[in-house]
Every structure is written in structure tokens, then in C-alpha cells.
């Protein structure tokens, strides 16, 4: 039996669409609620980010609870940056008890890229160890070897970076994540489909669902900023040029067009099993992308 | 060796303010090598403090200088007794260990830290020191081609790189090599990439409840009885 609606979907042959919502730096969650309501019936699951880019916000677990309340399917993003193994385990118990059973396991960005640069980085575990730890909980014991009275079951995923400029060590890590039990992978932003094709030639030997990460850019400036400041992200020159060519104010429209075009190609050419759309702060345009990509009833 | 940086002069002046006779105490070992608190730095600091005092117009302090071969070793601390009879405070330019060793030796003497002890590392080039070991108590350099992921990766992760490196540099600092790219390259060179493919479980932090102590096992050969 599947542990979640999303896991069931992963088991089908359907094209899978996920997206993400970033919680606010606020106790007013109305905008997040609005985004979740807007998206919950249009995608298969919604990731809630975990202090993305090491910027302190309303927590992922809190956002996931809201998704649940609104009848959506949440994916709990969990990084190892801020919690040691006790805190991670405890939060997983909380998540499961509230019906939050999809977990994306991440190492987490460095504290240095965020807005609390003086914080103590934890990293008691890394992403591979976090995946393993969840499988351990499911087998009935915590990391201390102590028995759990009732046992949780999760659908777990991780990330992979097909466009890393030094791919081999990333592929080794990918193998380890698969071996550790990852059932799905949401890739880092893809800006060049050739790299996705290459990656899939490698990844298709594994029984794991790959969702291509699509980052929606709103201007050439944003693309350059990401290249300089966001860990790992490398926006291709072709995309930057395309964004730079449009008149002022039309950047986001172009970004939507590019994202939709990529999604359409991925789906039509069956390049991988689905997409994960990251609109970084522009969640409200995700429906437009889905429409432009002809994925409205996904 | 241990690497440190001398504290800013203003901070040192603030610390010594309540005391009249100040012994500036250097250390002849690591602090000499990293240019933070050897004989030379003791005399520079002496001059700087004197000058600052003259500029400010009040003659509050009398300074004395001395440098021990090693502040962290009881063998050399005995020499302190005669040097400290007529002083009110010791401004130690030893590392944090030296400061504490001196304080332990002299229960009635205030001892102040004149340097910020930074890390264990090595001289990279003249005037540049790099951190290399965090004394994790469970050395894994065999598996990582002699490059320490705990110290040299900002996150200290054990199963390969995060998704952050660009052009071989760490996401946290564009001037710093990504440790895991270095490890990958060296393992490849040594034809030991299988070591990177292995799963490494979470670290055992039990060897690190602070403070740690090592007791030599008298009468045993080095390495014996390790099992
Ligand atoms: S693994 Fe690194 S931190 Fe641990 S003892 Fe070896 S060099 Fe030092
Ligand atoms: S970029 Fe490399 S060194 Fe920096 S945190 Fe990631 S794995 Fe560690």
C-alpha cells in the first residue's frame, strides 16, 4: 500500500508535476495560504521549503500542516543544517502523526549564504544519512537503537544536480542516495535540456522517478544574480540572452514562456518522469506555466 | 601546529586597564611560527602598547617581556615564578592552552589572552595559514585520500559533495576549494574511487564530550592495546 497519494502517483506512468511554496518571514501566512489554495489541485504535490538559502522563515513543517488542512499533498523539505539527529527524528514523528508522509531529504545550504551568518551550522547528518535514518525509523528503531512504539512510513526523495560543472562526484552521490532508499529525485534547476538528456542516459538504469527542476526566471539580471550567488545554479548563456532580448517589464512573461517550453519538450520527448517547478517568490504564476505547457489537468 | 591571531590593540588595552604592572608573555612554539605571539611579537606589542599609552597621555602601566619555550608544558612553566613576583597581570600571547596552563600554575595571578586561537593548521605560504584538522577523534583520512572533509568542507559532510560547488569552489566561499572535489580528484588519481562510493554513517560524537583526556598506557608499545 502506498504511504501517500504522491507515492501512488510515483507508481503510475503519469507525468508528474510538483511545485514549491516558500513560507514567509512572518506570522501572517495569508499569502502562503493563498498560494497553496491556488496550486493544490493543479499539481501532484507541493514542496514547502526549509529556510531556503539559509534565510529564516516560517518552518517547512508548519507550511506542510497548512497544505494538509487545505486538502493538498505536501512534501516536507528537510535539511540537516539546523537540527541534529534528535530534532530531525522528532520532527519526522510529528510529520507522520499529522499525515505528512512525503519527505525531501537535503543536506541544506551553507549558513554563510543566508541571513543568519553567525548561526551554528549543525550538519549532524548529510542528505544520504538522512535518507537512511528515515528507513531506520521505518524499521522500528530510532538512531539510538531504541524501539519505536508505533512505526512511521514515508515516501522519501532527494535532489540531484545534472548541470553541475563537475558532474562525476555528483553522480556518485546520486548512486548513494538511490542506494539509501530515495524513491524520487527533484533535480536542481535545468537550463539546458542536453544536460538532462545526458543525465537521464545514466539515471534511467535506476528504478527511481526523476522530476526535472524548472526555475522560472524573471529577468537576465535575476539569472546573473543566481549564477553569482545561489549555490550550484548555473543558468546557461542561451537563456540569459533570451531574457535580455525582451523589452523591459516583459521578463517574467518570457520566463514563463521558457519554462513552459522546456516542460512541454520534456513531456513530449519523454525525457524524464515529470517536472518540479520552482517559481522562487512568484508562486502565483505557476498556473500560467501549467497552462502554457498544456498541463492544466495534470 | 596551532594557529592564532593577535587581538586588536584596543581590546588588549581595555583588558589590561585595571592593572599596573603587565608581563607580556610569549610562547616559543606554535605562536612563534604563526607570527602571533613569539619573542618578536612580544616586543612589537610592548612597543605598541607603550606608544599608545604615551599618546593617550597617562602613564598607567609598566610593561615587562618574557617568552617561554612553551606555555603549555609544565616543564617550562616553573621558570615563571621568578618572573612574576613583581607583576599584577600576565598578558599571555600563548594559545588558549598556554593561557590556561599559566593560569593553572599561578592560582593568584590574573592571566589575560592576547591572541585569538583560531585552528590547527599548516603554513600554506609565507604569511598564510590554512586549517587542516578539527581533532575529531576518529581520523578518516584513509578514506578521503588524505584530505579532511570535516575541516575543509564547510558542512563537514561525509558522503560526497553537496550541490553547491561551482568551478571547484565552495558555495560558502568562492576563494576556497570544495573539499569534496579535491577528494574526488585525488581518489581518482590514486585509483581509489571505490572509497568515495562507500556509504559513511553519521559521525560518532561520543569521543568528543568535552574536555577530552588521553592517558598514555605505561609499559605498552605505541599502538598496542588500541583494539
Ligand atoms: S578526520 Fe580530519 S578532523 Fe578528524 S582527525 Fe583526521 S584530519 Fe583531524
Ligand atoms: S561546496 Fe564542497 S566544501 Fe563547500 S559545503 Fe559543499 S561539499 Fe562542502
Coordinates of C-alpha atoms and ligand atoms in Angstrom, one line a residue:
Chain A
X1 CA 0.0 0.0 0.0
X2 CA 1.3 3.4 -0.8
X3 CA 2.3 5.7 2.0
X4 CA 0.9 8.8 0.3
X5 CA -1.2 9.9 -2.6
X6 CA 2.1 11.2 -4.1
X7 CA 3.7 7.8 -3.7
X8 CA 0.8 6.2 -5.5
X9 CA 1.3 8.8 -8.3
X10 CA 5.0 7.9 -8.5
X11 CA 4.0 4.3 -9.0
X12 CA 1.9 5.2 -12.0
X13 CA 3.0 6.0 -15.5
X14 CA 1.6 9.6 -15.4
X15 CA 3.7 12.6 -16.0
X16 CA 4.3 14.1 -12.5
X17 CA 4.1 17.7 -11.7
X18 CA 5.3 19.2 -8.3
X19 CA 6.0 22.8 -7.3
X20 CA 7.1 24.6 -4.3
X21 CA 5.9 27.3 -1.9
X22 CA 8.3 29.3 0.2
X23 CA 6.9 30.2 3.7
X24 CA 7.0 33.9 4.7
X25 CA 9.3 35.6 7.2
X26 CA 6.2 36.5 9.2
X27 CA 3.5 35.1 11.3
X28 CA 1.0 36.3 8.7
X29 CA 0.7 33.2 6.4
X30 CA -2.2 34.5 4.3
X31 CA -0.2 34.8 1.2
X32 CA 1.2 31.3 1.6
X33 CA -2.3 30.0 2.2
X34 CA -3.4 31.8 -1.0
X35 CA -0.6 30.2 -3.0
X36 CA -1.4 26.8 -1.6
X37 CA -5.0 27.2 -2.5
X38 CA -4.1 28.3 -6.0
X39 CA -1.9 25.3 -6.6
X40 CA -3.1 22.4 -4.6
X41 CA -5.4 21.0 -7.2
X42 CA -3.2 21.8 -10.2
X43 CA -0.1 19.8 -9.2
X44 CA 0.6 16.4 -7.7
X45 CA 2.3 17.7 -4.6
X46 CA 3.7 20.9 -3.1
X47 CA 7.1 21.2 -1.5
X48 CA 7.4 23.5 1.4
X49 CA 10.9 24.9 1.5
X50 CA 13.0 24.7 4.7
X51 CA 14.6 28.1 5.3
X52 CA 15.6 28.2 1.7
X53 CA 19.0 29.7 1.0
X54 CA 19.5 29.6 4.8
X55 CA 17.1 32.5 5.2
X56 CA 15.0 32.2 8.4
X57 CA 11.3 31.8 7.7
X58 CA 8.1 30.1 8.9
X59 CA 9.1 26.4 9.1
X60 CA 8.5 23.8 6.5
X61 CA 6.6 21.6 8.8
X62 CA 4.2 24.5 9.5
X63 CA 3.7 25.0 5.8
X64 CA 3.0 21.3 5.3
X65 CA 0.4 21.4 8.0
X66 CA -1.4 24.2 6.1
X67 CA -1.2 22.2 2.9
X68 CA -2.8 19.3 4.7
X69 CA -5.5 21.5 6.2
X70 CA -6.4 22.8 2.8
X71 CA -6.6 19.3 1.4
X72 CA -3.4 19.3 -0.6
X73 CA -0.5 16.9 -0.8
X74 CA 2.7 18.3 0.9
X75 CA 6.3 17.3 0.5
X76 CA 8.3 18.2 3.6
X77 CA 11.7 19.6 2.7
X78 CA 14.1 18.7 5.4
X79 CA 17.6 20.0 5.6
X80 CA 20.3 18.9 8.0
X81 CA 21.6 22.5 8.5
X82 CA 19.6 23.4 11.6
X83 CA 18.8 20.2 13.5
X84 CA 20.7 17.4 15.0
X85 CA 19.6 13.8 14.7
X86 CA 17.3 14.0 17.7
X87 CA 15.4 17.0 16.3
X88 CA 15.2 15.5 12.8
X89 CA 13.8 12.3 14.1
X90 CA 11.3 14.1 16.4
X91 CA 10.1 16.2 13.5
X92 CA 9.6 13.2 11.4
X93 CA 7.4 11.6 14.1
X94 CA 5.4 14.8 14.2
X95 CA 5.1 14.9 10.4
X96 CA 3.9 11.3 10.2
X97 CA 1.4 11.8 13.0
X98 CA -0.2 14.6 11.0
X99 CA -0.3 12.7 7.8
X100 CA 2.7 14.4 6.2
X101 CA 4.5 11.4 4.7
X102 CA 6.5 12.8 1.7
X103 CA 9.9 14.0 2.7
X104 CA 12.6 15.6 0.5
X105 CA 16.0 14.9 2.2
X106 CA 18.6 17.7 1.7
X107 CA 21.9 18.5 3.3
X108 CA 21.0 22.2 3.3
X109 CA 22.7 25.3 2.1
X110 CA 25.6 26.7 3.9
X111 CA 24.8 29.1 6.7
X112 CA 27.1 31.6 5.0
X113 CA 24.8 32.2 2.1
X114 CA 21.8 33.2 4.3
X115 CA 20.6 35.9 6.6
X116 CA 21.9 34.4 9.9
X117 CA 25.6 34.1 9.1
X118 CA 26.6 33.9 12.7
X119 CA 24.4 30.8 13.4
X120 CA 26.0 27.5 14.4
X121 CA 25.8 25.1 11.4
X122 CA 24.6 21.7 12.6
X123 CA 25.1 19.2 9.8
X124 CA 25.0 16.3 12.2
X125 CA 23.8 14.2 9.2
X126 CA 24.1 14.7 5.5
X127 CA 21.4 14.0 2.9
X128 CA 22.4 10.4 2.4
X129 CA 22.4 9.7 6.1
X130 CA 19.0 11.4 6.5
X131 CA 17.5 9.1 3.9
X132 CA 19.0 6.1 5.7
X133 CA 17.8 7.4 9.0
X134 CA 14.2 7.5 7.8
X135 CA 14.5 3.9 6.6
X136 CA 15.8 3.1 10.1
X137 CA 12.8 4.7 11.7
X138 CA 10.5 2.7 9.4
X139 CA 12.2 -0.5 10.5
X140 CA 11.1 0.3 14.1
X141 CA 14.1 1.9 15.8
X142 CA 15.5 5.3 16.2
X143 CA 19.1 6.2 15.6
X144 CA 20.0 5.3 19.1
X145 CA 18.8 1.8 18.5
X146 CA 15.7 2.2 20.7
X147 CA 12.4 0.7 19.7
X148 CA 9.6 3.0 18.5
X149 CA 6.2 2.0 19.9
X150 CA 4.4 2.8 16.6
X151 CA 6.3 3.0 13.3
X152 CA 6.0 5.7 10.6
X153 CA 6.2 5.1 6.8
X154 CA 7.4 7.7 4.4
X155 CA 7.8 8.3 0.7
X156 CA 11.3 9.8 0.5
X157 CA 13.1 11.7 -2.1
X158 CA 16.3 13.7 -2.6
X159 CA 17.9 16.1 -5.1
X160 CA 20.5 15.7 -7.8
X161 CA 22.4 18.3 -9.9
X162 CA 22.6 17.2 -13.6
X163 CA 24.1 20.6 -14.6
X164 CA 26.9 20.6 -12.0
X165 CA 30.0 21.8 -13.7
X166 CA 31.9 18.8 -12.2
X167 CA 29.4 16.0 -12.6
X168 CA 31.2 12.8 -11.6
X169 CA 31.2 13.3 -7.8
X170 CA 27.5 14.4 -8.1
X171 CA 26.7 11.1 -9.8
X172 CA 28.5 9.1 -7.1
X173 CA 26.3 10.9 -4.6
X174 CA 23.2 10.2 -6.7
X175 CA 24.0 6.5 -6.6
X176 CA 24.4 6.7 -2.8
X177 CA 21.0 8.4 -2.5
X178 CA 19.3 5.7 -4.6
X179 CA 21.0 3.0 -2.5
X180 CA 19.9 4.7 0.7
X181 CA 16.3 4.4 -0.4
X182 CA 15.3 7.6 -2.3
X183 CA 12.2 6.9 -4.4
X184 CA 12.2 10.2 -6.3
X185 CA 14.6 13.0 -7.2
X186 CA 13.8 16.6 -7.9
X187 CA 16.7 17.9 -9.8
X188 CA 18.3 21.3 -9.3
X189 CA 17.3 23.9 -11.9
X190 CA 17.7 22.6 -15.5
X191 CA 18.6 25.3 -18.1
X192 CA 19.9 23.2 -20.9
X193 CA 17.9 20.1 -21.9
X194 CA 21.1 18.5 -23.3
X195 CA 22.4 18.0 -19.8
X196 CA 19.1 16.5 -18.7
X197 CA 19.3 14.1 -21.6
X198 CA 22.8 13.1 -20.7
X199 CA 21.9 12.7 -17.1
X200 CA 18.9 10.5 -17.9
X201 CA 21.0 8.2 -20.0
X202 CA 22.8 7.5 -16.8
X203 CA 19.9 7.7 -14.4
X204 CA 17.5 5.5 -16.3
X205 CA 19.3 2.4 -15.2
X206 CA 17.9 3.0 -11.7
X207 CA 14.4 2.4 -10.6
X208 CA 13.7 5.9 -9.5
X209 CA 11.5 8.7 -10.6
X210 CA 13.3 11.9 -11.8
X211 CA 11.5 15.2 -11.8
X212 CA 13.3 17.9 -13.7
X213 CA 13.7 21.1 -11.8
X214 CA 12.4 24.1 -13.7
X215 CA 13.3 27.5 -12.2
X216 CA 11.2 30.4 -13.5
X217 CA 13.4 33.4 -14.2
X218 CA 12.0 36.9 -14.5
X219 CA 15.0 38.8 -16.0
X220 CA 18.5 38.4 -17.2
X221 CA 19.6 40.2 -14.1
X222 CA 18.0 37.6 -11.9
X223 CA 19.7 34.9 -13.9
X224 CA 23.1 36.6 -13.4
X225 CA 22.4 37.1 -9.8
X226 CA 21.7 33.4 -9.3
X227 CA 24.8 32.4 -11.2
X228 CA 26.8 34.5 -8.8
X229 CA 25.0 33.9 -5.5
X230 CA 22.9 30.8 -5.4
X231 CA 24.8 27.6 -4.6
X232 CA 25.1 25.3 -7.6
X233 CA 22.9 27.2 -10.0
X234 CA 24.3 27.7 -13.5
X235 CA 21.9 29.5 -15.9
X236 CA 23.0 28.9 -19.5
X237 CA 24.1 31.8 -21.6
X238 CA 21.4 31.0 -24.2
X239 CA 18.7 31.6 -21.6
X240 CA 20.3 34.7 -20.3
X241 CA 20.4 36.1 -23.9
X242 CA 16.8 35.2 -24.5
X243 CA 15.8 37.0 -21.4
X244 CA 18.0 40.0 -22.1
X245 CA 16.4 40.4 -25.6
X246 CA 12.9 41.3 -24.4
X247 CA 11.8 44.8 -23.6
X248 CA 11.7 46.0 -20.0
X249 CA 8.8 44.7 -18.0
X250 CA 8.3 41.6 -20.2
X251 CA 10.9 39.5 -18.5
X252 CA 8.6 37.4 -16.4
X253 CA 6.4 36.7 -19.4
X254 CA 9.5 35.5 -21.2
X255 CA 10.5 33.4 -18.2
X256 CA 7.1 31.8 -18.1
X257 CA 7.4 31.1 -21.8
X258 CA 10.8 29.5 -21.4
X259 CA 9.7 27.3 -18.5
X260 CA 6.6 26.2 -20.4
X261 CA 8.6 25.4 -23.5
X262 CA 11.0 23.3 -21.5
X263 CA 8.3 21.4 -19.7
X264 CA 6.5 20.7 -23.0
X265 CA 9.6 19.3 -24.5
X266 CA 10.4 17.2 -21.5
X267 CA 6.9 15.7 -21.6
X268 CA 6.6 15.3 -25.3
X269 CA 10.0 13.7 -25.7
X270 CA 9.6 11.7 -22.5
X271 CA 12.9 12.9 -21.2
X272 CA 12.1 12.1 -17.6
X273 CA 9.2 11.3 -15.3
X274 CA 7.9 14.8 -14.5
X275 CA 8.9 18.3 -13.5
X276 CA 9.3 20.2 -10.3
X277 CA 8.5 23.9 -10.9
X278 CA 10.3 26.5 -8.7
X279 CA 8.9 29.9 -9.1
X280 CA 11.0 31.4 -6.3
X281 CA 8.8 34.1 -4.9
X282 CA 6.4 34.1 -7.9
X283 CA 4.2 31.2 -6.9
X284 CA 1.2 32.8 -8.4
X285 CA 2.4 32.4 -11.9
X286 CA 2.7 28.6 -11.7
X287 CA -0.8 28.1 -13.1
X288 CA 0.1 30.2 -16.1
X289 CA 3.1 28.0 -16.7
X290 CA 1.0 24.9 -16.5
X291 CA -1.5 26.3 -18.9
X292 CA 1.2 27.4 -21.3
X293 CA 2.8 23.9 -21.1
X294 CA -0.7 22.4 -21.7
X295 CA -0.6 20.6 -18.3
X296 CA -3.7 22.2 -16.8
X297 CA -5.3 18.9 -15.8
X298 CA -2.2 17.2 -14.7
Chain B
X1 CA 50.5 23.4 14.8
X2 CA 48.1 25.7 16.5
X3 CA 47.4 29.0 14.6
X4 CA 46.2 32.2 16.2
X5 CA 45.9 35.9 15.6
X6 CA 46.8 38.7 17.9
X7 CA 43.9 40.5 19.4
X8 CA 43.3 44.1 18.3
X9 CA 45.3 46.6 20.3
X10 CA 42.2 48.4 21.6
X11 CA 40.9 45.1 23.0
X12 CA 44.2 44.4 24.7
X13 CA 44.3 47.9 26.2
X14 CA 40.8 47.5 27.5
X15 CA 41.8 44.2 29.2
X16 CA 44.9 45.5 30.9
X17 CA 43.3 48.7 32.0
X18 CA 42.8 47.7 35.7
X19 CA 46.4 46.5 36.2
X20 CA 49.6 48.4 36.6
X21 CA 52.5 46.1 36.0
X22 CA 51.9 43.9 33.0
X23 CA 54.1 40.9 31.9
X24 CA 53.7 40.2 28.2
X25 CA 54.4 36.5 27.9
X26 CA 55.2 35.0 24.6
X27 CA 55.4 31.4 23.5
X28 CA 58.3 29.9 21.6
X29 CA 56.4 27.2 19.8
X30 CA 53.3 27.4 17.6
X31 CA 52.7 31.1 18.4
X32 CA 56.2 31.9 17.1
X33 CA 55.7 30.0 13.9
X34 CA 52.3 31.7 13.1
X35 CA 53.7 35.1 14.0
X36 CA 51.1 35.7 16.7
X37 CA 53.0 35.6 19.9
X38 CA 56.7 34.7 19.7
X39 CA 59.5 36.8 21.1
X40 CA 59.3 39.2 18.2
X41 CA 55.6 39.8 18.6
X42 CA 56.0 40.3 22.3
X43 CA 58.5 43.1 21.7
X44 CA 56.3 44.6 18.9
X45 CA 53.3 44.5 21.2
X46 CA 55.3 46.0 24.0
X47 CA 56.3 49.0 21.8
X48 CA 52.8 49.4 20.5
X49 CA 51.3 49.5 24.0
X50 CA 53.9 51.9 25.2
X51 CA 53.3 54.2 22.3
X52 CA 49.5 54.1 22.7
X53 CA 50.0 54.9 26.4
X54 CA 52.3 57.8 25.6
X55 CA 49.8 59.2 23.1
X56 CA 46.9 58.9 25.5
X57 CA 48.9 60.9 28.0
X58 CA 48.5 58.8 31.1
X59 CA 51.3 56.6 32.3
X60 CA 49.2 53.8 33.7
X61 CA 51.3 50.7 33.0
X62 CA 54.8 49.3 33.3
X63 CA 55.5 46.6 30.9
X64 CA 57.8 43.6 31.1
X65 CA 58.6 41.0 28.4
X66 CA 59.4 37.3 28.6
X67 CA 59.0 34.4 26.2
X68 CA 58.8 30.8 27.4
X69 CA 59.8 27.9 25.2
X70 CA 56.3 26.5 25.5
X71 CA 53.5 27.8 27.7
X72 CA 51.5 24.6 27.5
X73 CA 54.2 22.5 29.1
X74 CA 54.7 22.3 33.0
X75 CA 58.4 21.7 32.4
X76 CA 58.8 25.3 31.3
X77 CA 56.2 26.9 33.5
X78 CA 58.5 26.6 36.6
X79 CA 60.6 29.4 35.1
X80 CA 57.7 31.7 35.6
X81 CA 57.8 32.0 39.4
X82 CA 60.7 34.4 39.5
X83 CA 59.4 36.5 36.5
X84 CA 56.0 37.1 38.1
X85 CA 56.9 38.1 41.6
X86 CA 56.6 41.8 40.8
X87 CA 53.7 41.9 38.2
X88 CA 50.0 42.4 38.6
X89 CA 48.8 40.6 35.5
X90 CA 50.1 38.3 32.7
X91 CA 49.1 39.1 29.2
X92 CA 49.8 35.7 27.5
X93 CA 50.4 35.5 23.8
X94 CA 50.2 31.7 24.1
X95 CA 47.3 29.9 22.5
X96 CA 44.2 29.2 24.6
X97 CA 46.0 26.2 26.0
X98 CA 49.0 28.3 27.0
X99 CA 46.8 30.9 28.8
X100 CA 45.1 28.1 30.8
X101 CA 48.3 26.3 31.6
X102 CA 49.8 29.6 33.0
X103 CA 46.6 30.3 35.0
X104 CA 46.6 26.8 36.4
X105 CA 50.2 27.2 37.5
X106 CA 49.6 30.6 39.1
X107 CA 46.4 30.5 41.1
X108 CA 46.7 34.1 42.4
X109 CA 47.7 35.8 39.2
X110 CA 45.1 37.1 36.6
X111 CA 46.1 35.9 33.2
X112 CA 44.7 37.5 30.0
X113 CA 44.5 36.1 26.5
X114 CA 46.4 38.3 24.0
X115 CA 45.6 36.2 20.9
X116 CA 42.5 34.6 19.4
X117 CA 43.3 31.0 19.0
X118 CA 41.9 30.0 15.6
X119 CA 42.6 26.5 14.5
X120 CA 45.1 23.7 13.9
X121 CA 46.7 24.1 10.5
X122 CA 49.8 24.5 8.5
X123 CA 51.7 27.2 6.7
X124 CA 50.4 27.5 3.2
X125 CA 52.8 30.1 2.1
X126 CA 54.7 32.9 3.9
X127 CA 52.1 34.7 6.0
X128 CA 49.2 32.4 5.1
X129 CA 48.0 29.5 7.3
X130 CA 45.3 27.1 6.5
X131 CA 43.1 25.0 8.8
X132 CA 43.6 21.3 8.3
X133 CA 42.4 19.3 11.3
X134 CA 39.5 19.7 13.7
X135 CA 40.7 16.9 16.1
X136 CA 37.6 14.9 15.5
X137 CA 39.0 11.9 17.5
X138 CA 38.3 9.4 14.7
X139 CA 40.6 10.2 11.8
X140 CA 39.2 9.2 8.4
X141 CA 41.9 10.5 6.1
X142 CA 42.5 6.9 4.9
X143 CA 39.1 7.1 3.1
X144 CA 39.4 10.6 1.8
X145 CA 42.8 10.5 0.1
X146 CA 44.5 12.5 2.9
X147 CA 42.1 15.4 2.6
X148 CA 40.0 16.1 5.7
X149 CA 36.3 16.6 4.8
X150 CA 35.4 17.5 8.4
X151 CA 37.7 20.5 8.4
X152 CA 37.9 21.5 4.8
X153 CA 34.2 21.2 3.8
X154 CA 32.2 23.9 5.5
X155 CA 29.5 21.4 6.2
X156 CA 31.8 18.6 7.3
X157 CA 29.7 16.1 5.3
X158 CA 30.9 12.6 4.7
X159 CA 29.3 11.2 1.6
X160 CA 30.4 13.4 -1.2
X161 CA 29.8 17.0 -2.3
X162 CA 26.7 19.0 -1.7
X163 CA 25.1 20.5 -4.8
X164 CA 26.9 23.8 -4.2
X165 CA 30.3 23.8 -5.7
X166 CA 31.0 26.0 -8.8
X167 CA 34.2 25.8 -10.7
X168 CA 35.6 23.7 -7.9
X169 CA 35.0 26.3 -5.3
X170 CA 32.8 26.0 -2.2
X171 CA 29.4 27.6 -2.1
X172 CA 30.2 29.3 1.2
X173 CA 33.4 31.0 -0.1
X174 CA 34.4 31.5 -3.7
X175 CA 38.1 31.6 -2.7
X176 CA 38.0 28.2 -1.1
X177 CA 38.4 24.9 -2.9
X178 CA 35.5 22.5 -2.4
X179 CA 37.0 19.7 -0.3
X180 CA 34.9 17.1 -1.9
X181 CA 36.0 18.0 -5.4
X182 CA 39.6 17.8 -4.2
X183 CA 38.9 14.4 -2.5
X184 CA 37.3 13.1 -5.7
X185 CA 40.3 14.2 -7.9
X186 CA 42.9 12.7 -5.6
X187 CA 41.0 9.4 -5.1
X188 CA 40.7 9.2 -8.9
X189 CA 44.4 9.8 -9.3
X190 CA 45.1 7.1 -6.7
X191 CA 42.5 4.8 -8.3
X192 CA 40.6 4.6 -5.1
X193 CA 37.2 6.0 -6.1
X194 CA 35.5 3.0 -4.6
X195 CA 36.3 4.7 -1.3
X196 CA 34.0 7.5 -2.3
X197 CA 31.3 5.2 -3.4
X198 CA 31.1 3.6 0.1
X199 CA 28.4 4.8 2.5
X200 CA 29.7 6.5 5.6
X201 CA 27.4 6.5 8.6
X202 CA 26.8 9.6 10.7
X203 CA 29.7 10.6 12.9
X204 CA 30.0 9.3 16.4
X205 CA 30.3 12.4 18.6
X206 CA 30.9 10.3 21.7
X207 CA 34.7 10.6 21.5
X208 CA 34.1 14.4 21.9
X209 CA 32.4 15.0 25.1
X210 CA 34.5 17.9 26.3
X211 CA 37.0 18.1 27.8
X212 CA 38.9 15.1 26.4
X213 CA 41.9 13.4 28.0
X214 CA 44.5 11.0 26.7
X215 CA 46.4 8.8 29.2
X216 CA 49.5 7.1 28.0
X217 CA 49.4 3.4 28.7
X218 CA 52.8 3.0 30.6
X219 CA 54.7 -0.1 29.5
X220 CA 52.9 -0.7 26.3
X221 CA 54.3 -0.2 22.8
X222 CA 52.8 2.6 20.7
X223 CA 49.7 1.4 19.1
X224 CA 49.4 -1.7 21.3
X225 CA 46.1 -2.2 23.1
X226 CA 44.2 0.0 20.6
X227 CA 41.6 -2.6 20.0
Ligands
LIG1 S1 39.4 13.3 10.0 FE1 40.0 15.4 9.9 S2 39.4 16.3 11.8 FE2 39.4 14.1 12.1 S3 41.4 13.7 13.0 FE3 41.5 13.3 10.7 S4 42.2 15.3 9.9 FE4 41.6 15.7 12.0
LIG2 S1 30.8 23.1 -1.8 FE1 32.1 21.4 -1.2 S2 33.3 22.2 0.5 FE2 31.6 23.6 0.3 S3 30.0 22.8 1.6 FE3 29.6 21.8 -0.4 S4 30.7 19.9 -0.4 FE4 31.5 21.1 1.3

